[in-house]
GROMACS .gro file of C-alpha atoms in nm:
model
  350
    1HIS     CA    1   0.946  -6.397   2.871
    2ASP     CA    2   1.225  -6.141   2.881
    3ILE     CA    3   1.073  -5.813   2.760
    4ALA     CA    4   1.370  -5.596   2.847
    5GLY     CA    5   1.519  -5.627   2.499
    6PRO     CA    6   1.203  -5.543   2.299
    7LEU     CA    7   1.115  -5.265   2.544
    8GLN     CA    8   1.459  -5.114   2.506
    9ASN     CA    9   1.430  -5.134   2.127
   10ALA     CA   10   1.085  -4.976   2.135
   11THR     CA   11   1.209  -4.697   2.359
   12ALA     CA   12   1.501  -4.630   2.125
   13HIS     CA   13   1.264  -4.633   1.829
   14VAL     CA   14   1.034  -4.379   1.995
   15ALA     CA   15   1.331  -4.159   2.083
   16GLU     CA   16   1.450  -4.175   1.722
   17LEU     CA   17   1.102  -4.078   1.599
   18GLU     CA   18   1.101  -3.784   1.839
   19ARG     CA   19   1.442  -3.670   1.711
   20LEU     CA   20   1.322  -3.707   1.353
   21LYS     CA   21   1.006  -3.510   1.431
   22ALA     CA   22   1.215  -3.233   1.587
   23GLN     CA   23   1.446  -3.224   1.283
   24VAL     CA   24   1.150  -3.204   1.044
   25THR     CA   25   0.984  -2.930   1.249
   26ASP     CA   26   1.304  -2.727   1.266
   27SER     CA   27   1.357  -2.763   0.890
   28ILE     CA   28   1.021  -2.599   0.813
   29SER     CA   29   1.074  -2.242   0.692
   30SER     CA   30   0.752  -2.126   0.858
   31GLY     CA   31   0.741  -2.049   1.226
   32VAL     CA   32   0.556  -2.326   1.415
   33MET     CA   33   0.424  -2.290   1.769
   34LEU     CA   34   0.200  -2.533   1.958
   35ILE     CA   35   0.015  -2.426   2.272
   36ASP     CA   36  -0.181  -2.634   2.521
   37SER     CA   37  -0.524  -2.470   2.514
   38GLU     CA   38  -0.595  -2.546   2.881
   39THR     CA   39  -0.265  -2.465   3.053
   40ARG     CA   40  -0.161  -2.211   2.782
   41GLN     CA   41   0.190  -2.356   2.794
   42VAL     CA   42   0.412  -2.353   2.485
   43LEU     CA   43   0.471  -2.716   2.379
   44LEU     CA   44   0.649  -2.663   2.046
   45PHE     CA   45   0.861  -2.373   1.925
   46ASN     CA   46   1.070  -2.441   1.615
   47ARG     CA   47   1.388  -2.276   1.490
   48SER     CA   48   1.207  -2.047   1.244
   49MET     CA   49   0.993  -1.923   1.530
   50GLU     CA   50   1.310  -1.838   1.721
   51LYS     CA   51   1.430  -1.626   1.427
   52LEU     CA   52   1.093  -1.458   1.388
   53THR     CA   53   1.051  -1.357   1.752
   54GLY     CA   54   1.405  -1.328   1.883
   55VAL     CA   55   1.309  -1.571   2.162
   56SER     CA   56   1.499  -1.901   2.199
   57SER     CA   57   1.308  -2.230   2.221
   58GLY     CA   58   1.470  -2.289   2.560
   59ASP     CA   59   1.310  -1.971   2.692
   60ALA     CA   60   0.976  -2.042   2.522
   61LEU     CA   61   0.909  -2.411   2.587
   62GLY     CA   62   0.705  -2.473   2.901
   63GLN     CA   63   0.632  -2.105   2.947
   64SER     CA   64   0.289  -1.947   2.942
   65ILE     CA   65   0.204  -1.783   2.609
   66ASP     CA   66   0.105  -1.475   2.809
   67ASP     CA   67   0.458  -1.447   2.949
   68LEU     CA   68   0.606  -1.504   2.602
   69LEU     CA   69   0.402  -1.222   2.449
   70HIS     CA   70   0.568  -0.976   2.687
   71PHE     CA   71   0.875  -1.005   2.462
   72VAL     CA   72   0.691  -0.954   2.130
   73GLU     CA   73   0.487  -0.641   2.060
   74GLY     CA   74   0.202  -0.615   1.810
   75ILE     CA   75   0.017  -0.943   1.872
   76PRO     CA   76  -0.359  -0.881   1.934
   77ARG     CA   77  -0.383  -1.140   2.214
   78ASP     CA   78  -0.741  -1.069   2.325
   79GLU     CA   79  -0.871  -1.067   1.968
   80PHE     CA   80  -0.704  -1.402   1.893
   81LEU     CA   81  -0.850  -1.555   2.210
   82GLN     CA   82  -1.199  -1.442   2.113
   83GLN     CA   83  -1.163  -1.589   1.762
   84LEU     CA   84  -1.048  -1.920   1.908
   85ARG     CA   85  -1.345  -1.929   2.147
   86LEU     CA   86  -1.597  -1.844   1.876
   87HIS     CA   87  -1.457  -2.020   1.572
   88GLY     CA   88  -1.182  -2.254   1.691
   89GLU     CA   89  -0.933  -2.081   1.465
   90VAL     CA   90  -0.753  -1.756   1.390
   91GLY     CA   91  -0.794  -1.658   1.028
   92LEU     CA   92  -0.497  -1.542   0.823
   93ARG     CA   93  -0.377  -1.205   0.952
   94LYS     CA   94  -0.105  -0.966   0.847
   95LEU     CA   95   0.073  -0.805   1.143
   96GLU     CA   96   0.357  -0.565   1.214
   97ILE     CA   97   0.547  -0.691   1.518
   98LYS     CA   98   0.845  -0.580   1.723
   99THR     CA   99   1.063  -0.874   1.824
  100ALA     CA  100   1.257  -0.936   2.145
  101ASN     CA  101   1.561  -0.804   1.953
  102ASN     CA  102   1.378  -0.474   1.883
  103GLU     CA  103   1.350  -0.559   1.512
  104MET     CA  104   1.038  -0.470   1.315
  105ARG     CA  105   0.893  -0.757   1.111
  106THR     CA  106   0.589  -0.806   0.889
  107ILE     CA  107   0.427  -1.147   0.928
  108PHE     CA  108   0.132  -1.357   0.821
  109VAL     CA  109  -0.011  -1.562   1.108
  110ARG     CA  110  -0.293  -1.813   1.137
  111GLY     CA  111  -0.397  -2.059   1.408
  112GLN     CA  112  -0.609  -2.372   1.436
  113GLN     CA  113  -0.740  -2.559   1.741
  114PHE     CA  114  -0.742  -2.940   1.748
  115HIS     CA  115  -0.778  -3.229   1.993
  116PHE     CA  116  -0.480  -3.438   2.100
  117SER     CA  117  -0.500  -3.815   2.046
  118ASP     CA  118  -0.650  -3.874   2.392
  119GLU     CA  119  -0.946  -3.651   2.290
  120LYS     CA  120  -0.935  -3.484   2.631
  121ARG     CA  121  -0.676  -3.215   2.571
  122ARG     CA  122  -0.688  -2.943   2.311
  123GLY     CA  123  -0.403  -2.760   2.148
  124THR     CA  124  -0.368  -2.461   1.919
  125LEU     CA  125  -0.117  -2.471   1.637
  126PHE     CA  126   0.010  -2.139   1.500
  127LEU     CA  127   0.190  -2.104   1.168
  128VAL     CA  128   0.381  -1.782   1.101
  129GLU     CA  129   0.534  -1.658   0.774
  130ASP     CA  130   0.795  -1.382   0.767
  131ILE     CA  131   0.713  -1.150   0.473
  132THR     CA  132   0.932  -0.860   0.583
  133ALA     CA  133   1.165  -0.880   0.282
  134HIS     CA  134   0.874  -0.916   0.040
  135ASP     CA  135   0.697  -0.611   0.184
  136ARG     CA  136   1.015  -0.404   0.165
  137ILE     CA  137   1.060  -0.494  -0.202
  138VAL     CA  138   0.697  -0.410  -0.274
  139ALA     CA  139   0.723  -0.078  -0.088
  140SER     CA  140   1.048   0.015  -0.264
  141PHE     CA  141   0.931  -0.059  -0.619
  142SER     CA  142   0.583   0.084  -0.560
  143ARG     CA  143   0.749   0.423  -0.519
  144TYR     CA  144   0.847   0.407  -0.888
  145VAL     CA  145   0.555   0.225  -1.053
  146PRO     CA  146   0.188   0.191  -0.956
  147ARG     CA  147   0.116  -0.095  -0.717
  148SER     CA  148  -0.118  -0.254  -0.975
  149VAL     CA  149   0.172  -0.281  -1.219
  150PHE     CA  150   0.402  -0.432  -0.958
  151ASP     CA  151   0.138  -0.689  -0.856
  152ARG     CA  152   0.089  -0.785  -1.221
  153VAL     CA  153   0.462  -0.837  -1.272
  154LEU     CA  154   0.486  -1.053  -0.959
  155SER     CA  155   0.191  -1.266  -1.066
  156ARG     CA  156   0.347  -1.327  -1.408
  157PRO     CA  157   0.725  -1.301  -1.354
  158ASP     CA  158   0.817  -1.482  -1.677
  159SER     CA  159   0.580  -1.290  -1.901
  160VAL     CA  160   0.697  -0.999  -2.117
  161GLU     CA  161   0.365  -0.973  -2.298
  162ALA     CA  162   0.229  -0.621  -2.342
  163THR     CA  163  -0.098  -0.574  -2.153
  164THR     CA  164  -0.361  -0.302  -2.126
  165ARG     CA  165  -0.627  -0.257  -1.862
  166SER     CA  166  -0.890   0.012  -1.901
  167ASP     CA  167  -1.110   0.182  -1.640
  168GLU     CA  168  -1.313   0.499  -1.613
  169ARG     CA  169  -1.150   0.724  -1.356
  170LEU     CA  170  -1.143   1.079  -1.229
  171VAL     CA  171  -0.811   1.194  -1.375
  172VAL     CA  172  -0.631   1.483  -1.210
  173ALA     CA  173  -0.337   1.651  -1.383
  174ILE     CA  174  -0.138   1.891  -1.165
  175ALA     CA  175   0.181   2.078  -1.248
  176PHE     CA  176   0.385   2.386  -1.165
  177LYS     CA  177   0.302   2.687  -1.380
  178ASN     CA  178   0.648   2.840  -1.330
  179PHE     CA  179   0.863   2.525  -1.356
  180ASP     CA  180   1.078   2.672  -1.637
  181SER     CA  181   1.185   2.960  -1.411
  182LEU     CA  182   1.253   2.711  -1.135
  183GLN     CA  183   1.485   2.514  -1.362
  184GLN     CA  184   1.671   2.823  -1.478
  185HIS     CA  185   1.747   2.955  -1.131
  186THR     CA  186   1.812   2.641  -0.926
  187SER     CA  187   2.071   2.368  -0.914
  188PRO     CA  188   1.984   2.002  -0.985
  189THR     CA  189   2.009   1.930  -0.611
  190GLU     CA  190   1.764   2.211  -0.529
  191GLN     CA  191   1.526   2.097  -0.802
  192THR     CA  192   1.537   1.743  -0.665
  193GLN     CA  193   1.439   1.865  -0.317
  194ILE     CA  194   1.152   2.078  -0.452
  195LEU     CA  195   1.019   1.790  -0.661
  196SER     CA  196   1.050   1.551  -0.366
  197ASP     CA  197   0.839   1.784  -0.151
  198PHE     CA  198   0.590   1.815  -0.437
  199VAL     CA  199   0.553   1.437  -0.478
  200ASN     CA  200   0.518   1.382  -0.102
  201ILE     CA  201   0.233   1.636  -0.089
  202LEU     CA  202   0.056   1.472  -0.384
  203SER     CA  203   0.100   1.121  -0.242
  204ARG     CA  204  -0.062   1.224   0.084
  205HIS     CA  205  -0.360   1.389  -0.088
  206SER     CA  206  -0.413   1.107  -0.340
  207GLN     CA  207  -0.409   0.839  -0.068
  208THR     CA  208  -0.660   1.037   0.137
  209ALA     CA  209  -0.895   1.040  -0.164
  210GLY     CA  210  -0.845   0.669  -0.233
  211GLY     CA  211  -0.642   0.712  -0.552
  212MET     CA  212  -0.287   0.682  -0.672
  213ILE     CA  213  -0.022   0.865  -0.873
  214LYS     CA  214  -0.032   0.717  -1.223
  215ASP     CA  215   0.237   0.921  -1.392
  216LEU     CA  216   0.515   1.159  -1.293
  217ARG     CA  217   0.695   1.410  -1.508
  218PRO     CA  218   0.929   1.696  -1.415
  219GLY     CA  219   0.712   1.947  -1.233
  220GLY     CA  220   0.388   1.756  -1.277
  221ALA     CA  221   0.190   1.445  -1.191
  222LEU     CA  222  -0.118   1.256  -1.299
  223LEU     CA  223  -0.352   1.115  -1.034
  224ALA     CA  224  -0.631   0.862  -1.087
  225LEU     CA  225  -0.921   0.862  -0.840
  226PRO     CA  226  -1.262   0.693  -0.825
  227SER     CA  227  -1.506   0.882  -1.051
  228MET     CA  228  -1.764   0.954  -0.780
  229PRO     CA  229  -1.926   1.289  -0.692
  230THR     CA  230  -1.813   1.258  -0.330
  231ILE     CA  231  -1.451   1.221  -0.441
  232ILE     CA  232  -1.479   1.525  -0.670
  233SER     CA  233  -1.631   1.727  -0.386
  234LYS     CA  234  -1.350   1.619  -0.155
  235LEU     CA  235  -1.095   1.722  -0.419
  236VAL     CA  236  -1.257   2.066  -0.453
  237GLU     CA  237  -1.265   2.112  -0.076
  238SER     CA  238  -0.899   2.017  -0.036
  239ALA     CA  239  -0.770   2.201  -0.344
  240GLN     CA  240  -0.694   2.528  -0.170
  241GLY     CA  241  -0.504   2.344   0.102
  242LEU     CA  242  -0.314   2.158  -0.170
  243PHE     CA  243  -0.222   2.482  -0.347
  244ASP     CA  244  -0.120   2.639  -0.014
  245GLU     CA  245   0.108   2.343   0.068
  246ILE     CA  246   0.273   2.367  -0.273
  247GLY     CA  247   0.317   2.740  -0.226
  248LYS     CA  248   0.493   2.678   0.106
  249ILE     CA  249   0.758   2.449  -0.042
  250PRO     CA  250   1.085   2.618   0.057
  251CYS     CA  251   1.244   2.806  -0.230
  252PRO     CA  252   1.625   2.827  -0.261
  253ASP     CA  253   1.811   3.159  -0.266
  254GLY     CA  254   1.798   3.176  -0.646
  255LEU     CA  255   1.418   3.193  -0.625
  256ALA     CA  256   1.401   3.452  -0.347
  257GLY     CA  257   1.058   3.611  -0.344
  258MET     CA  258   0.910   3.359  -0.586
  259ARG     CA  259   0.610   3.151  -0.481
  260LEU     CA  260   0.570   2.812  -0.645
  261GLU     CA  261   0.235   2.801  -0.825
  262ALA     CA  262   0.045   2.509  -0.970
  263SER     CA  263  -0.278   2.448  -1.157
  264ILE     CA  264  -0.508   2.148  -1.190
  265GLY     CA  265  -0.703   1.999  -1.478
  266ILE     CA  266  -0.962   1.728  -1.407
  267HIS     CA  267  -1.162   1.506  -1.639
  268VAL     CA  268  -1.367   1.189  -1.604
  269GLY     CA  269  -1.267   0.947  -1.877
  270ILE     CA  270  -1.109   0.621  -1.972
  271VAL     CA  271  -0.757   0.550  -1.848
  272HIS     CA  272  -0.557   0.277  -2.020
  273ASP     CA  273  -0.294   0.126  -1.791
  274CYS     CA  274  -0.042   0.008  -2.050
  275HIS     CA  275   0.238  -0.231  -1.961
  276PHE     CA  276   0.465  -0.267  -2.263
  277GLY     CA  277   0.816  -0.352  -2.380
  278GLY     CA  278   1.019  -0.669  -2.413
  279GLU     CA  279   1.272  -0.894  -2.243
  280ARG     CA  280   1.531  -0.619  -2.199
  281LYS     CA  281   1.300  -0.344  -2.078
  282MET     CA  282   0.940  -0.315  -1.962
  283ALA     CA  283   0.767   0.020  -1.911
  284PHE     CA  284   0.436   0.160  -1.793
  285ALA     CA  285   0.222   0.449  -1.915
  286ALA     CA  286  -0.126   0.581  -1.840
  287LEU     CA  287  -0.283   0.661  -2.177
  288GLY     CA  288  -0.625   0.745  -2.315
  289ASP     CA  289  -0.866   1.037  -2.333
  290GLY     CA  290  -0.872   1.072  -1.956
  291PRO     CA  291  -0.503   1.162  -1.910
  292ARG     CA  292  -0.476   1.352  -2.240
  293LEU     CA  293  -0.769   1.585  -2.174
  294ALA     CA  294  -0.676   1.634  -1.810
  295TRP     CA  295  -0.330   1.753  -1.913
  296SER     CA  296  -0.486   1.983  -2.175
  297LEU     CA  297  -0.709   2.141  -1.910
  298GLN     CA  298  -0.417   2.176  -1.668
  299ARG     CA  299  -0.210   2.368  -1.924
  300THR     CA  300  -0.502   2.607  -1.979
  301ALA     CA  301  -0.586   2.660  -1.613
  302GLU     CA  302  -0.462   2.974  -1.439
  303PRO     CA  303  -0.227   2.937  -1.140
  304GLY     CA  304  -0.407   2.830  -0.826
  305THR     CA  305  -0.722   2.712  -1.007
  306ILE     CA  306  -0.895   2.387  -1.103
  307LEU     CA  307  -1.025   2.366  -1.460
  308ALA     CA  308  -1.279   2.085  -1.501
  309SER     CA  309  -1.432   1.924  -1.807
  310PRO     CA  310  -1.809   1.905  -1.869
  311ALA     CA  311  -1.798   1.538  -1.770
  312VAL     CA  312  -1.681   1.643  -1.423
  313ALA     CA  313  -1.937   1.923  -1.405
  314ASP     CA  314  -2.215   1.672  -1.472
  315LEU     CA  315  -2.111   1.479  -1.162
  316LEU     CA  316  -2.106   1.785  -0.936
  317GLU     CA  317  -2.486   1.781  -0.913
  318GLY     CA  318  -2.635   2.120  -0.839
  319ARG     CA  319  -2.330   2.342  -0.825
  320ALA     CA  320  -2.365   2.688  -0.986
  321PHE     CA  321  -2.162   2.768  -1.300
  322TYR     CA  322  -2.075   3.121  -1.417
  323ASN     CA  323  -1.960   3.243  -1.758
  324SER     CA  324  -1.597   3.342  -1.794
  325GLN     CA  325  -1.324   3.383  -2.056
  326PRO     CA  326  -1.310   3.125  -2.336
  327LEU     CA  327  -1.077   2.833  -2.379
  328ALA     CA  328  -0.834   2.843  -2.668
  329GLU     CA  329  -0.986   2.816  -3.017
  330GLY     CA  330  -0.969   2.463  -3.155
  331SER     CA  331  -0.965   2.302  -2.813
  332GLU     CA  332  -1.103   1.950  -2.813
  333ILE     CA  333  -1.313   2.037  -2.508
  334THR     CA  334  -1.545   2.323  -2.604
  335GLU     CA  335  -1.605   2.445  -2.251
  336GLY     CA  336  -1.441   2.416  -1.914
  337TYR     CA  337  -1.534   2.503  -1.559
  338VAL     CA  338  -1.312   2.694  -1.321
  339ILE     CA  339  -1.412   2.553  -0.985
  340VAL     CA  340  -1.398   2.789  -0.689
  341ASP     CA  341  -1.482   2.634  -0.351
  342ASP     CA  342  -1.849   2.526  -0.373
  343ARG     CA  343  -1.916   2.720  -0.693
  344ALA     CA  344  -1.785   2.673  -1.045
  345GLU     CA  345  -1.723   2.932  -1.312
  346THR     CA  346  -1.776   2.837  -1.679
  347ARG     CA  347  -1.509   2.915  -1.941
  348GLN     CA  348  -1.660   2.872  -2.289
  349THR     CA  349  -1.520   2.889  -2.642
  350ARG     CA  350  -1.644   3.165  -2.865
   0.00000   0.00000   0.00000
């Protein structure tokens, strides 16, 4: 029998399937890379992978993965190899990489080992997602609203329903004591620079303590931290450094000789994260006794001091408290504690 015809047809059919497979692979938005586990050669490298790494498929195919990684920085090669040996897979990881084009990208990557059809050879398939744009959007908007609010909006993009989430937190209110003078003697541009320095200092300190800025107002900010004694102690220990940093914010010529001064009020209480509004405008506010009483204590506190509520004092466990001048008559909190280093000084109402 003449088998040339059927063989030719079969060969053409296989070639067509290979072309179709290549087209499908290249149409996938995720980066796809297949590696021979024994020889470590790259067997598949789709178009999305080219865009992600800055390496062409022509340069990647047939090359050792070790040689390929010379062009891409930020891949934990040894860690991935160990995971593949122990578990046969690389769990989902978020990485910051530098591509062959010197571009910084944020990616999700995961890998899975499998056996080829002959059961003798093994391969590792890697899938890579480029989340650079998403992370930039998150980072940009998180500068203006708390990350928790942004995540909630992303999870429910079509919802304009008002929501409230309540937690007990250590609430820290901090503000300039001489902000009115600052406004009177500086230009809007100078005020913007001073406030930018102020927010940068607070962001650094709040992140160190594991908290976040919940609310910003001209010359002041509200921080929410875990309500744990260790966090309060850390806040007390770092307070003087915080005040010193604020005092070193450069003052413009109109404020020559003036030192920027701030005070802090802290209270442990309920914080209501309120997300409210409608289709045209949504807004966020941190409400509740926690923020309200913290701001009240901050306004009463002298420059360069921390005024704490009794609820905070109860968590300080063993610190000494000393009598001092009273709080204002009619204050909702009947006594406060001026904290000084590892001691605290009581301020009581008459």
